[in-house]
PDB file of C-alpha atoms in Angstrom:
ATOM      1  CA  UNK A   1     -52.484 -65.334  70.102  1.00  0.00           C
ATOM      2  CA  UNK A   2     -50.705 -66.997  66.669  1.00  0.00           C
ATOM      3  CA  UNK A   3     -48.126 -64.345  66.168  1.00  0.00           C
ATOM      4  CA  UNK A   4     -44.850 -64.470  65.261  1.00  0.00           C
ATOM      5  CA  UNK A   5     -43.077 -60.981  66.235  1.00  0.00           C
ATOM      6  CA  UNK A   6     -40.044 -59.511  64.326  1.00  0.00           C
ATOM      7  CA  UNK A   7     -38.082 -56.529  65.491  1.00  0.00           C
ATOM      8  CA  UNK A   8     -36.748 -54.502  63.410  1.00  0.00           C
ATOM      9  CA  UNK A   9     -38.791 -54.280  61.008  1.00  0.00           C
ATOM     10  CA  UNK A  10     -36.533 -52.838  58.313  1.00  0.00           C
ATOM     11  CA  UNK A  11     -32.383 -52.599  59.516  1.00  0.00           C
ATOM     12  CA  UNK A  12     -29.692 -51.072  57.144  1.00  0.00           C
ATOM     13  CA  UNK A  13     -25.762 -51.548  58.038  1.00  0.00           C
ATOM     14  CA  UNK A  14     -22.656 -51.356  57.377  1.00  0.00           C
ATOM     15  CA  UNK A  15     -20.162 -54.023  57.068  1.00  0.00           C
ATOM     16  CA  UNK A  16     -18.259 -53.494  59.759  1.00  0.00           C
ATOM     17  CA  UNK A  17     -21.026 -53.195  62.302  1.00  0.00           C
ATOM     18  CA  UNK A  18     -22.926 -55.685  64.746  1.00  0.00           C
ATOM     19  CA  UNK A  19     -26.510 -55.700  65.127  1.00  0.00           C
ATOM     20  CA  UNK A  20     -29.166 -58.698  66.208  1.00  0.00           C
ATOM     21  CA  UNK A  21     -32.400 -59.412  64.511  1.00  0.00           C
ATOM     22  CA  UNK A  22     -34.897 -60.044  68.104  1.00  0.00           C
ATOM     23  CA  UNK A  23     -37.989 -63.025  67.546  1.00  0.00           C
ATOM     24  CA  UNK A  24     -40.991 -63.749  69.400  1.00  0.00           C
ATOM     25  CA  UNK A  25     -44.091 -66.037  70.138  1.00  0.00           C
ATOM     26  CA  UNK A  26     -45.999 -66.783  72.641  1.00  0.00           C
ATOM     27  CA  UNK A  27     -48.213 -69.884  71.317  1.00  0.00           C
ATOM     28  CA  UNK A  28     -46.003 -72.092  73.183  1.00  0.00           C
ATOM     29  CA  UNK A  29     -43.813 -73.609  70.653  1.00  0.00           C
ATOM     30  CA  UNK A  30     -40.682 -75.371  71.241  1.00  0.00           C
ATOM     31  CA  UNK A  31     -39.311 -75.364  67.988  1.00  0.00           C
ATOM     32  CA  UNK A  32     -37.808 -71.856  66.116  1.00  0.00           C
ATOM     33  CA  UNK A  33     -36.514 -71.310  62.734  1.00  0.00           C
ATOM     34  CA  UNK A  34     -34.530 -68.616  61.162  1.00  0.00           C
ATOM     35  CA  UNK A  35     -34.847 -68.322  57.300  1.00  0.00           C
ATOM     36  CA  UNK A  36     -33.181 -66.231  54.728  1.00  0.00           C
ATOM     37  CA  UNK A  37     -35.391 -65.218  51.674  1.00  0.00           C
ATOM     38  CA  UNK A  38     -34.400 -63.318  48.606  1.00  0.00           C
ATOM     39  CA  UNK A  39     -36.336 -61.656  46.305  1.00  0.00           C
ATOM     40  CA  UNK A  40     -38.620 -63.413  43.884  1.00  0.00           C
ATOM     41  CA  UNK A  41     -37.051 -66.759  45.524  1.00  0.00           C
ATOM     42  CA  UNK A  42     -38.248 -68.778  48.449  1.00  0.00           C
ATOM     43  CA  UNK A  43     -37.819 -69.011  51.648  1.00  0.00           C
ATOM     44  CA  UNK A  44     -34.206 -71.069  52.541  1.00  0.00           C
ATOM     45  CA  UNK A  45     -33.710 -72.362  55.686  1.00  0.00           C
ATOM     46  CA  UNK A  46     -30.963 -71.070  57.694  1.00  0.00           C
ATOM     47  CA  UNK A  47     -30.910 -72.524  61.583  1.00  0.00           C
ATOM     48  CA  UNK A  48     -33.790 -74.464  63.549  1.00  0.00           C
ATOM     49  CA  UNK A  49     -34.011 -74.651  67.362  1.00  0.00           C
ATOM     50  CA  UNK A  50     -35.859 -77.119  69.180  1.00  0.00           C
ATOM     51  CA  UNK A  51     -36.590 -76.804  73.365  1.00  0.00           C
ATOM     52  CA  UNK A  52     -34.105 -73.571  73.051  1.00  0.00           C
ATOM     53  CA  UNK A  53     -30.988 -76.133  72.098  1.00  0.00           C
ATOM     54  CA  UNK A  54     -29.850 -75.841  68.015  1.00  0.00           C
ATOM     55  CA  UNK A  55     -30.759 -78.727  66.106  1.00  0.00           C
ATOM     56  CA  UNK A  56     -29.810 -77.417  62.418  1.00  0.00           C
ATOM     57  CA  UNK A  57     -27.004 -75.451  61.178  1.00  0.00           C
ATOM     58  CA  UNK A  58     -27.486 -75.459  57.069  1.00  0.00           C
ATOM     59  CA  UNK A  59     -23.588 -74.377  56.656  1.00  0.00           C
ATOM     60  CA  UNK A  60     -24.604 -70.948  57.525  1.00  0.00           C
ATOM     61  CA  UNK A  61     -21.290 -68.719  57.612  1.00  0.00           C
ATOM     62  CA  UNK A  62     -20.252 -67.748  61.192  1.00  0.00           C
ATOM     63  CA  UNK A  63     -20.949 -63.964  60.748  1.00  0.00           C
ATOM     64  CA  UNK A  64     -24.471 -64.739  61.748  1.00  0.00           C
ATOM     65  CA  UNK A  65     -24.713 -65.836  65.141  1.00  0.00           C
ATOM     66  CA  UNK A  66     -28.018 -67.412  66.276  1.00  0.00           C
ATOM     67  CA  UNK A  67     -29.180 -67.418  70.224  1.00  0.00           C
ATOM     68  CA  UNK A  68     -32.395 -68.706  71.844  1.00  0.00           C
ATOM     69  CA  UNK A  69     -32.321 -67.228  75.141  1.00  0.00           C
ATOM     70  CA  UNK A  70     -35.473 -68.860  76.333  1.00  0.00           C
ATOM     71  CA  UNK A  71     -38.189 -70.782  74.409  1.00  0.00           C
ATOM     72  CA  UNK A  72     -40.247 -67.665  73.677  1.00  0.00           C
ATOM     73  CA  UNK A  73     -37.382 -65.734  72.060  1.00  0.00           C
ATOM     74  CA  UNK A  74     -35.021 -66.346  68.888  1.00  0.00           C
ATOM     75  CA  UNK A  75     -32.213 -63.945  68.363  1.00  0.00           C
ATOM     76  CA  UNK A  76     -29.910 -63.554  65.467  1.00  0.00           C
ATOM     77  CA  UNK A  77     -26.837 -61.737  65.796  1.00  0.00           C
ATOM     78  CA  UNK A  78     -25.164 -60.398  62.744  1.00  0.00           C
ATOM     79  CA  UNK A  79     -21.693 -58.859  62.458  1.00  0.00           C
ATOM     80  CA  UNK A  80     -19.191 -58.109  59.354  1.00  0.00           C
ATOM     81  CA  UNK A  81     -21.767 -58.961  57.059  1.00  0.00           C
ATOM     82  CA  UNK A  82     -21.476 -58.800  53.131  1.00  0.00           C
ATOM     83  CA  UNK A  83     -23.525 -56.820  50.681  1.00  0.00           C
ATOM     84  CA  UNK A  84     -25.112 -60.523  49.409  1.00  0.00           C
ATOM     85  CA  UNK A  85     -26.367 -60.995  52.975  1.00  0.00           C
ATOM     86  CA  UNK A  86     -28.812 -58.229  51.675  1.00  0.00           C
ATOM     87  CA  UNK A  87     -32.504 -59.953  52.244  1.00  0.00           C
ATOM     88  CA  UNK A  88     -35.538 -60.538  53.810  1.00  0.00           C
ATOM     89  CA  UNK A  89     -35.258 -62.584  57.231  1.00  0.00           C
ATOM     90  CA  UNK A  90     -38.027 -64.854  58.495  1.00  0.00           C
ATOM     91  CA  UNK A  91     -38.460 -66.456  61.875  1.00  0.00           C
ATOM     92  CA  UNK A  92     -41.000 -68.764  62.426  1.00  0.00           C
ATOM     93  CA  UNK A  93     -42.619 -71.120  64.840  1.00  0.00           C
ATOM     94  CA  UNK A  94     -43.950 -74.714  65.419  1.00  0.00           C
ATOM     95  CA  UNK A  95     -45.202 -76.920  68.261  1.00  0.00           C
ATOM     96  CA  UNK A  96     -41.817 -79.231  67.860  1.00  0.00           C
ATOM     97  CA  UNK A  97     -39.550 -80.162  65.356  1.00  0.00           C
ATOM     98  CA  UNK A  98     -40.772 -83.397  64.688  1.00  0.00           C
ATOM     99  CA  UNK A  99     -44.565 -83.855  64.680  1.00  0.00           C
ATOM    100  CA  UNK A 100     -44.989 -81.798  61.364  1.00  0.00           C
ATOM    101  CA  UNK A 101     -47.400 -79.325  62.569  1.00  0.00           C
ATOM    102  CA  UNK A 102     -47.463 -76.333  60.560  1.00  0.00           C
ATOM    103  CA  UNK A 103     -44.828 -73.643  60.567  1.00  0.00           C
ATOM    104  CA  UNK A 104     -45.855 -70.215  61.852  1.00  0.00           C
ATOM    105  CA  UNK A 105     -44.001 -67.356  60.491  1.00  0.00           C
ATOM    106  CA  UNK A 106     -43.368 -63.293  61.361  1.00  0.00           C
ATOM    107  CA  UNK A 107     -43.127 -60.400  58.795  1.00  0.00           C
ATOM    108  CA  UNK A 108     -39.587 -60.780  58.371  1.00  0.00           C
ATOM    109  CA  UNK A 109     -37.071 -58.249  59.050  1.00  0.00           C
ATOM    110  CA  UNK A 110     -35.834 -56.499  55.694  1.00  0.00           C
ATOM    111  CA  UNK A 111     -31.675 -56.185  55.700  1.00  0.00           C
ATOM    112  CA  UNK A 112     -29.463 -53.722  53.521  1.00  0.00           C
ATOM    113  CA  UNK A 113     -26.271 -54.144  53.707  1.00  0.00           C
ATOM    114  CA  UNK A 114     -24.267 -51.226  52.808  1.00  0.00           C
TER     115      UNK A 114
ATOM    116  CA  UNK B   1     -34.158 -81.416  49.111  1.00  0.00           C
ATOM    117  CA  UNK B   2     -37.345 -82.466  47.608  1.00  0.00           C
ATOM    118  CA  UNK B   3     -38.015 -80.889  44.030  1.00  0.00           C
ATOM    119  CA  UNK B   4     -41.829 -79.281  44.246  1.00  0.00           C
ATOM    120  CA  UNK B   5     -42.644 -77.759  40.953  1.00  0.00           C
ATOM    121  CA  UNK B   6     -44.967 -74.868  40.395  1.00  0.00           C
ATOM    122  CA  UNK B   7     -45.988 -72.810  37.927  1.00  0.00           C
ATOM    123  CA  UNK B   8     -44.958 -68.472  38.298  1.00  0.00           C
ATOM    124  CA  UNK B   9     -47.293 -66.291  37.060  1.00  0.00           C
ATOM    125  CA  UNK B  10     -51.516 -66.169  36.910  1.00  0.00           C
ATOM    126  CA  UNK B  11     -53.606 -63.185  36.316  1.00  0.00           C
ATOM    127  CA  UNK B  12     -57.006 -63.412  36.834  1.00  0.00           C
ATOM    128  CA  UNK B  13     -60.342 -61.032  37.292  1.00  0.00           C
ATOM    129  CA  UNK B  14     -62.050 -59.820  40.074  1.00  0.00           C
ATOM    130  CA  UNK B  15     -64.607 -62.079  40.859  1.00  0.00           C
ATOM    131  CA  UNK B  16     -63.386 -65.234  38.986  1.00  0.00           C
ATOM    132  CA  UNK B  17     -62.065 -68.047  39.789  1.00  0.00           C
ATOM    133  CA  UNK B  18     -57.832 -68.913  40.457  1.00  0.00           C
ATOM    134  CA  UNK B  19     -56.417 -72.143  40.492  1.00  0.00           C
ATOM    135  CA  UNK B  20     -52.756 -73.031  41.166  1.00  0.00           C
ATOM    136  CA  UNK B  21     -51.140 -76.109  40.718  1.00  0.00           C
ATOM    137  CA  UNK B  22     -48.499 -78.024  41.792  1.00  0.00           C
ATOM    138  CA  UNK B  23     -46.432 -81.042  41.413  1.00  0.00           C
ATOM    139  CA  UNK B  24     -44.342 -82.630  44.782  1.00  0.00           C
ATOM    140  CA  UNK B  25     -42.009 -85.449  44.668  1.00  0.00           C
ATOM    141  CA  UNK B  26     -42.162 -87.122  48.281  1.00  0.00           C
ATOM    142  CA  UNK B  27     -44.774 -89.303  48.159  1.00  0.00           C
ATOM    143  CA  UNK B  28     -44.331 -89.666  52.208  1.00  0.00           C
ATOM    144  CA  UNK B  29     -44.858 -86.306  53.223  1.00  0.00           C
ATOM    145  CA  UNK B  30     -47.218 -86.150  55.939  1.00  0.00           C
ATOM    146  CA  UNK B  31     -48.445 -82.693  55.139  1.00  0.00           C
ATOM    147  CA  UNK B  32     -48.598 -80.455  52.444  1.00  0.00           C
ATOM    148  CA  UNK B  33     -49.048 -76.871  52.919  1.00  0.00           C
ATOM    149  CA  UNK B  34     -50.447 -73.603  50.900  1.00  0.00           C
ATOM    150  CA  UNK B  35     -48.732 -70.271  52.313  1.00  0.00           C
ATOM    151  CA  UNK B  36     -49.624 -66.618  50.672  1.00  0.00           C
ATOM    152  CA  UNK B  37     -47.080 -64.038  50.592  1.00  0.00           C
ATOM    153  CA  UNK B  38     -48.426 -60.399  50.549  1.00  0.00           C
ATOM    154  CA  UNK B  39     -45.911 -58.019  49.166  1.00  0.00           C
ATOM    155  CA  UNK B  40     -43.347 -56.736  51.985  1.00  0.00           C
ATOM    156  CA  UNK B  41     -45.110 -59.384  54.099  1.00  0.00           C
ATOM    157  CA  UNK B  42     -43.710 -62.309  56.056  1.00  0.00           C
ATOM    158  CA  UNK B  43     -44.906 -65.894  54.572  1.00  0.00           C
ATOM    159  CA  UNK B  44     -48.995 -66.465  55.844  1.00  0.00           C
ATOM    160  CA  UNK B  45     -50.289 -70.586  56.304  1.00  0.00           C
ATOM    161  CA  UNK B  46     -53.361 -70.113  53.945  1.00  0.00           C
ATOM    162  CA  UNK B  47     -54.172 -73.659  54.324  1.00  0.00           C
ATOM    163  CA  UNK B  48     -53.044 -77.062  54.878  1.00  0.00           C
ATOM    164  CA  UNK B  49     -54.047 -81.411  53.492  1.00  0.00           C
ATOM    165  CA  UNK B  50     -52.848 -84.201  55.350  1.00  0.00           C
ATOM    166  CA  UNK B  51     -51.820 -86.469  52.821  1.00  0.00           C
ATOM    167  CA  UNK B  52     -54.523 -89.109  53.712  1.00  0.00           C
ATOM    168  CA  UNK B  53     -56.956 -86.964  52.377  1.00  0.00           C
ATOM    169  CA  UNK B  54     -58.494 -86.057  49.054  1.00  0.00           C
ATOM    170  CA  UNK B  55     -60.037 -82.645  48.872  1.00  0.00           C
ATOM    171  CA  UNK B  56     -60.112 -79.860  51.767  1.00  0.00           C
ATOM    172  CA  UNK B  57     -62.661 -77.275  51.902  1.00  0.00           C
ATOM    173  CA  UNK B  58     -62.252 -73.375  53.652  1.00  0.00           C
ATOM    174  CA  UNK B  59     -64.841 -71.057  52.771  1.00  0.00           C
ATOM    175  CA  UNK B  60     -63.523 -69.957  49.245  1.00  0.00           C
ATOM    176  CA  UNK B  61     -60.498 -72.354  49.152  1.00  0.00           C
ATOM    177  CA  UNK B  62     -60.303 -75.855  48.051  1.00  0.00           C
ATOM    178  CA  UNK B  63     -57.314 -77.609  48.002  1.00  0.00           C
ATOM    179  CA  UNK B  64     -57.399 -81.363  45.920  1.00  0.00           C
ATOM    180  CA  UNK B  65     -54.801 -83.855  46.264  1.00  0.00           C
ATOM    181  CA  UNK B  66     -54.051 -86.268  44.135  1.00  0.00           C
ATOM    182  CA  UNK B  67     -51.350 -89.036  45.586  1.00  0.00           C
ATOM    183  CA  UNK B  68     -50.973 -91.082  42.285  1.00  0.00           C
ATOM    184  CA  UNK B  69     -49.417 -88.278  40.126  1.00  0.00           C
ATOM    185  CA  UNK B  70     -48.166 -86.491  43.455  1.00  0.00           C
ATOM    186  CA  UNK B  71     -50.342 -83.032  42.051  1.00  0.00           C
ATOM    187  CA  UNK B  72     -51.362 -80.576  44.566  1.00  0.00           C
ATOM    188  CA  UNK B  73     -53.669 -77.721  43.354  1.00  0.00           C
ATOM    189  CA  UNK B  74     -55.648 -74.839  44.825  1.00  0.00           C
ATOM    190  CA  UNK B  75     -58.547 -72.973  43.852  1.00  0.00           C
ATOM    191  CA  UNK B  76     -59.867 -69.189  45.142  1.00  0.00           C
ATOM    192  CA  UNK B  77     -63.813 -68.967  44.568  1.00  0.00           C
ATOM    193  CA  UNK B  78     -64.446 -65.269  43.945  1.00  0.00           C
ATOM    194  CA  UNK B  79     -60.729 -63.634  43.858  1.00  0.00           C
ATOM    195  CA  UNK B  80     -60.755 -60.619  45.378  1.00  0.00           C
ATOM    196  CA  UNK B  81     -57.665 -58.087  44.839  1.00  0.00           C
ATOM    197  CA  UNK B  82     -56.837 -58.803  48.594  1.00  0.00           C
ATOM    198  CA  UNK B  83     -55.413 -62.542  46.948  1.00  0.00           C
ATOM    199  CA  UNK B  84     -52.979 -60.490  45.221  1.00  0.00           C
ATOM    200  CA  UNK B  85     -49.857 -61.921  46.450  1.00  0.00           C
ATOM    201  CA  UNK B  86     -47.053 -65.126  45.680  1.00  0.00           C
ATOM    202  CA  UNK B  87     -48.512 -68.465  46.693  1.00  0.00           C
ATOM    203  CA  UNK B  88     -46.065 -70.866  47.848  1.00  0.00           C
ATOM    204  CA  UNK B  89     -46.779 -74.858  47.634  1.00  0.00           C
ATOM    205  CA  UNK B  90     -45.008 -76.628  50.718  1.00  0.00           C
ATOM    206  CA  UNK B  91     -44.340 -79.822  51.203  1.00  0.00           C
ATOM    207  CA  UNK B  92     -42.397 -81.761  54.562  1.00  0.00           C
ATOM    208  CA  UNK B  93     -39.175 -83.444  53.864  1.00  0.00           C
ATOM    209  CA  UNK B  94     -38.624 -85.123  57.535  1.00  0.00           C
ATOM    210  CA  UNK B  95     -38.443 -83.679  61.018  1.00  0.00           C
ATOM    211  CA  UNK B  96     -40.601 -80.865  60.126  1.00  0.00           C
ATOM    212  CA  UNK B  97     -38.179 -79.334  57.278  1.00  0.00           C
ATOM    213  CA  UNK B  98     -39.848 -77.613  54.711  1.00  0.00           C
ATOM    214  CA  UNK B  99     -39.646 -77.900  51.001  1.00  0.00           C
ATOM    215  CA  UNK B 100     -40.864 -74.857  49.077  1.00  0.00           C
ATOM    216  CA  UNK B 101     -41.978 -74.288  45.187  1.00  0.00           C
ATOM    217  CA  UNK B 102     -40.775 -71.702  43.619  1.00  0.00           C
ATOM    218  CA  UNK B 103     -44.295 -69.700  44.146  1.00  0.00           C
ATOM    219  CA  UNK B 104     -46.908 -68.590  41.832  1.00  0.00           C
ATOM    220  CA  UNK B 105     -47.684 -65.239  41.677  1.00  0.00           C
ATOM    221  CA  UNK B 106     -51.354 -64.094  40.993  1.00  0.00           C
ATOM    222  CA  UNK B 107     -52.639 -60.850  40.142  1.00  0.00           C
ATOM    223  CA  UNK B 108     -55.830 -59.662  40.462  1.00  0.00           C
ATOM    224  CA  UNK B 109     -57.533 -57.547  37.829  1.00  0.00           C
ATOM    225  CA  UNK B 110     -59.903 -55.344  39.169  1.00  0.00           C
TER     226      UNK B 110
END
């Protein structure tokens, strides 16, 4: 099993309302990432966890809220978000967040903000 | 971050040969990575070089390294219109952050 899982798959919103962007694997990694990608750019990198405690925090605003409730799930929580927040988000895995094994990423969950 | 330069656009027939290049500026990087992004798809690890290596071979995929001018490239034997997609050259910055080109599209003619 090497998949990354993203629900939904598509989510459109208002600004006013809260709704969480769900992550899983079950490969056994210990370190989770939550990326923001727009289109015709890459991937940017918005929080990592490692062993379910957050290690990064790139100066992401605090509307989005990020939660690892165990070390197979990654959660992002989203509330009073802005029409630029509009994009593709990516989880992805890896064994840890230091031995630079490969990153393993999901299909992304595609956000409209309205 | 790390600047990793690539080039944006290829089109190329069914049946030939692609090649995509790329230029990375860490010279420590431990790893340097190929991902393929299918349209409305999530980012897929084609295929990865340590960086003591010169040349890595995967049924129709080699990827060459060259450390001295820090140039990445990779070549698809026999493009098919299933390589349609954006290919992303990746390099590690530290920890295991990633450093992404800008991505190379390639279309496939059939």
């Amino acid at each position: 099993d090497t998949e990354v899982t993203q629900t939904p798959k598509h989510l459109v919103m208002g600004m006013t309302n809260k709704k969480s962007l769900k992550c899983e694997q079950h490969m056994g990694h210990r370190a989770m990432y939550w990326y923001k990608q727009k289109a015709k750019k890459p991937p940017e990198l918005m929080f990592v966890y490692s062993y379910e405690k957050l290690s990064i925090n790139e100066s992401v605003p605090s509307r989005f809220s990020p939660e690892c409730p165990n070390s197979s799930l990654l959660n992002l929580h989203l509330h009073a978000l802005q029409p630029e927040d509009s994009a593709l988000y990516l989880c992805a895995s890896s064994l840890d967040w230091v031995s630079n094994q490969p990153q393993h990423f999901g299909d992304g969950t595609r956000l409209s903000i309205l | 971050g790390e600047d990793v330069e690539q080039s944006l656009f290829l089109s190329v027939r069914e049946g030939d040969s692609s090649v995509i290049n790329c230029t990375y500026t860490d010279s420590s990087s431990t790893y340097l990575y190929w991902y393929k992004q299918e349209p409305g798809a999530g980012l897929q690890l084609l295929t990865y070089i340590f960086s003591n290596m010169d040349m890595k071979q995967d049924q129709r995929l080699t990827v060459l390294l060259n450390k001295k001018d820090k140039h990445l490239s990779l070549r698809i034997a026999d493009t098919q219109t299933g390589d349609s997609a954006i290919y992303f050259c990746v390099e590690t910055e530290g920890n295991n952050r990633l450093a992404f080109g800008k991505g190379n599209q390639v279309v496939v003619i059939p």
